[in-house]
Amino acid sequence: MRFSFHQTLTALLLGCTLLISACSRTVTDDRFPPYDNTEEVKAAWQAKPDLYRFRTPADLPPNLKWETGLDYPDMGSPEAKKGGTFNYDMPNYPSTLRFMGPDGNNTFRSEHYDNIEMSLLSKHLDLDTWIPGLANEWAVSEDRLTVFFRLDPDATYSDGVKVEVEDFFMAFYMSLSKHAKDPFRADYFQREFTCITKYDERTLSVTLTKPKPDPIYSANMGPMPRHFFREFTDDFPARYQWRKMPTAGAYDIKLEDVKFGRSITLTRVKNWWAKDKKYYRYRYNADHVVYRMISSMDKAFEMFRQGKLDLFSSSAQLLPPTYWYDKGDIPELLNGYIERYSFYNQYPRIPRCIFINQSKPLLDNLDIRVGLHHAFNMEKVISVVLRDDAVRMQSAFAGFGRFTSPNLRARPYDPAKAREAFTKAGFTKSGRDGVLTNDAGKRLTFTLSVGNLPLYNQAALIWKEDALKAGVDLQIESLDFTQLFKKAAEKKHELVLAGFGATPPYPEPWQFYHSDNAYEKGTRKPKTETNNFTQTANAELDKLIDEQREAPNEDEMQRLCWLIEEKVQEQASEIPTWEVPLYRYFHWRWLRWPEGGNFKFTREANEAFAWWIDEDIKEETQKAMREGRSFGEVSRVFEQFRDPQP
């Protein structure tokens, strides 16, 4: 999962002092002397022959059934046109261009890595089936422990270097190295994989430790280009802070296009190796994608109206209703220069919750936590602030299909039940301001930290007002998302409103609820830089999570997911807020989309890069605006993937 907030901005000041070479990927910084790990890496591979295996084609199993995944419908529109510049906003500037290690898991990671970089295989976004990526053939062993891949001979990085089998060996080496300072990634590689094997220059395999419901899902990975990471060593996070890895995907970032604190531009790779390949030929159409830092949504909307941005949407799946209903009724929309789309998707919902830090005083008490659940008026926020466009999220595991328990229900707002729970915790007296106290005079006061967006601030004011009816004094702390993440990651919060980007096919509770991510081993010192914002450390839950991570089939996966979800609800460490079954967006009419609007398994409007810029329509639109001509309002709703309504 990917945390949905931008992270620390302090590195920007450092980044501005770096000397960036426009003609190479080298960042000149006297702190980092030249380094070459080539021999060191080879020695590491040789030292662990059971992990890094070198074989010959004769060692391949004889009866493998190789697949190509070319029998499915293409993705995108044949009408798509190449060229143009797409302009979009980002609310904060990223603190690094690394995709792993400290701060690497920020929201801009999707824009420069998750949505761009190619793995061995990819998923068809309408069918959820496997399709070619860097590999154009693959097979699964009879015992379903090993997945074999053949690299596409055309696969090439943006710097012209061919993708090699050893680049996936490098992915193992770096992910397992303490130099990466990425404990989640290291744990995953240690737990999931037995070995990686090279058979020839095109063929490799990845062997899992145990059978999985879908072994391809576990074995699929992206490369780490050896030539780029030859300076990988103990100073990796700082040395590679602003070095952009060459991509095998459609877009690259040139160092001169990193305008610190202002913008980052992606440039379409000239003669991209997959530009004519099925599933990719009608996507990634714009020549340039410019992300401009605009911290204010109001300012972003005004720039959008001026045509300086091509799309106005929300990475949180739901535009604030004030924009959709009130500010959206603008002349540009009524005249058809701007169009308004709603798209119902099928995707795990963002687990947007109020996370309760159980390491803080009082919050380690179950009765206090249960009382807080009943003290937050989610229903009123959904009705008043969200105008009933959202529904109450029943658990933080929503949207995973059969792996989401249908039996869970969020605790409703109920001041009487809240006070009943607080009474059990010893808070029986009410002060003159209505806040409950215990016999020691301790007030029931907590700080709620939220991101500084109008929607969240409005919600927080409602929660504060209605929590007082339950005897709780909520102090609201509105922070920019960089500060918010830093506080939560350092486990200094009491209550924090946060959301994580969930991905299919299964919930991943280990990073959120396992004690490995709560405290430093053998201590009660909170473990920082993890996603366990609730500081959950429960031996019974640990056991279930460990079993879930090793589930051999989907039936067992479902059983364990449901048990985990029920146990999480019992401990009342997070308060589910809302979820939405669609995403909405405004766009200028020159930004064109496939006939169906988008793909079924997408979370945001622009992430699949199925859109394109039509320069002829752009010229036509601008001329009509000058002449006062109207195309008529266009508001479309795409419901082909909507869940059946009761």
Tab-separated table of N, CA and C in Angstrom, residues 212-221 505:
chain	number	residue	atom	x	y	z
A	212	LYS	N	0.961	-19.800	-3.266
A	212	LYS	CA	0.153	-18.599	-3.110
A	212	LYS	C	-1.117	-18.726	-3.944
A	213	PRO	N	-2.166	-17.988	-3.570
A	213	PRO	CA	-3.387	-18.013	-4.393
A	213	PRO	C	-3.108	-17.671	-5.846
A	214	ASP	N	-2.247	-16.682	-6.079
A	214	ASP	CA	-1.811	-16.335	-7.426
A	214	ASP	C	-0.298	-16.151	-7.383
A	215	PRO	N	0.465	-17.181	-7.760
A	215	PRO	CA	1.926	-17.064	-7.654
A	215	PRO	C	2.511	-15.960	-8.523
A	216	ILE	N	1.852	-15.641	-9.643
A	216	ILE	CA	2.374	-14.582	-10.508
A	216	ILE	C	2.337	-13.243	-9.780
A	217	TYR	N	1.264	-13.007	-9.043
A	217	TYR	CA	1.138	-11.748	-8.303
A	217	TYR	C	2.314	-11.563	-7.350
A	218	SER	N	2.724	-12.640	-6.699
A	218	SER	CA	3.830	-12.547	-5.745
A	218	SER	C	5.180	-12.451	-6.437
A	219	ALA	N	5.346	-13.135	-7.563
A	219	ALA	CA	6.649	-13.186	-8.235
A	219	ALA	C	6.906	-11.988	-9.136
A	220	ASN	N	5.862	-11.297	-9.536
A	220	ASN	CA	6.008	-10.180	-10.467
A	220	ASN	C	6.780	-9.031	-9.816
A	221	MET	N	7.699	-8.440	-10.528
A	221	MET	CA	8.498	-7.351	-9.960
A	221	MET	C	9.098	-6.503	-11.068
A	505	PRO	N	-4.778	-7.667	-5.129
A	505	PRO	CA	-6.084	-8.294	-4.927
A	505	PRO	C	-6.455	-8.533	-3.464
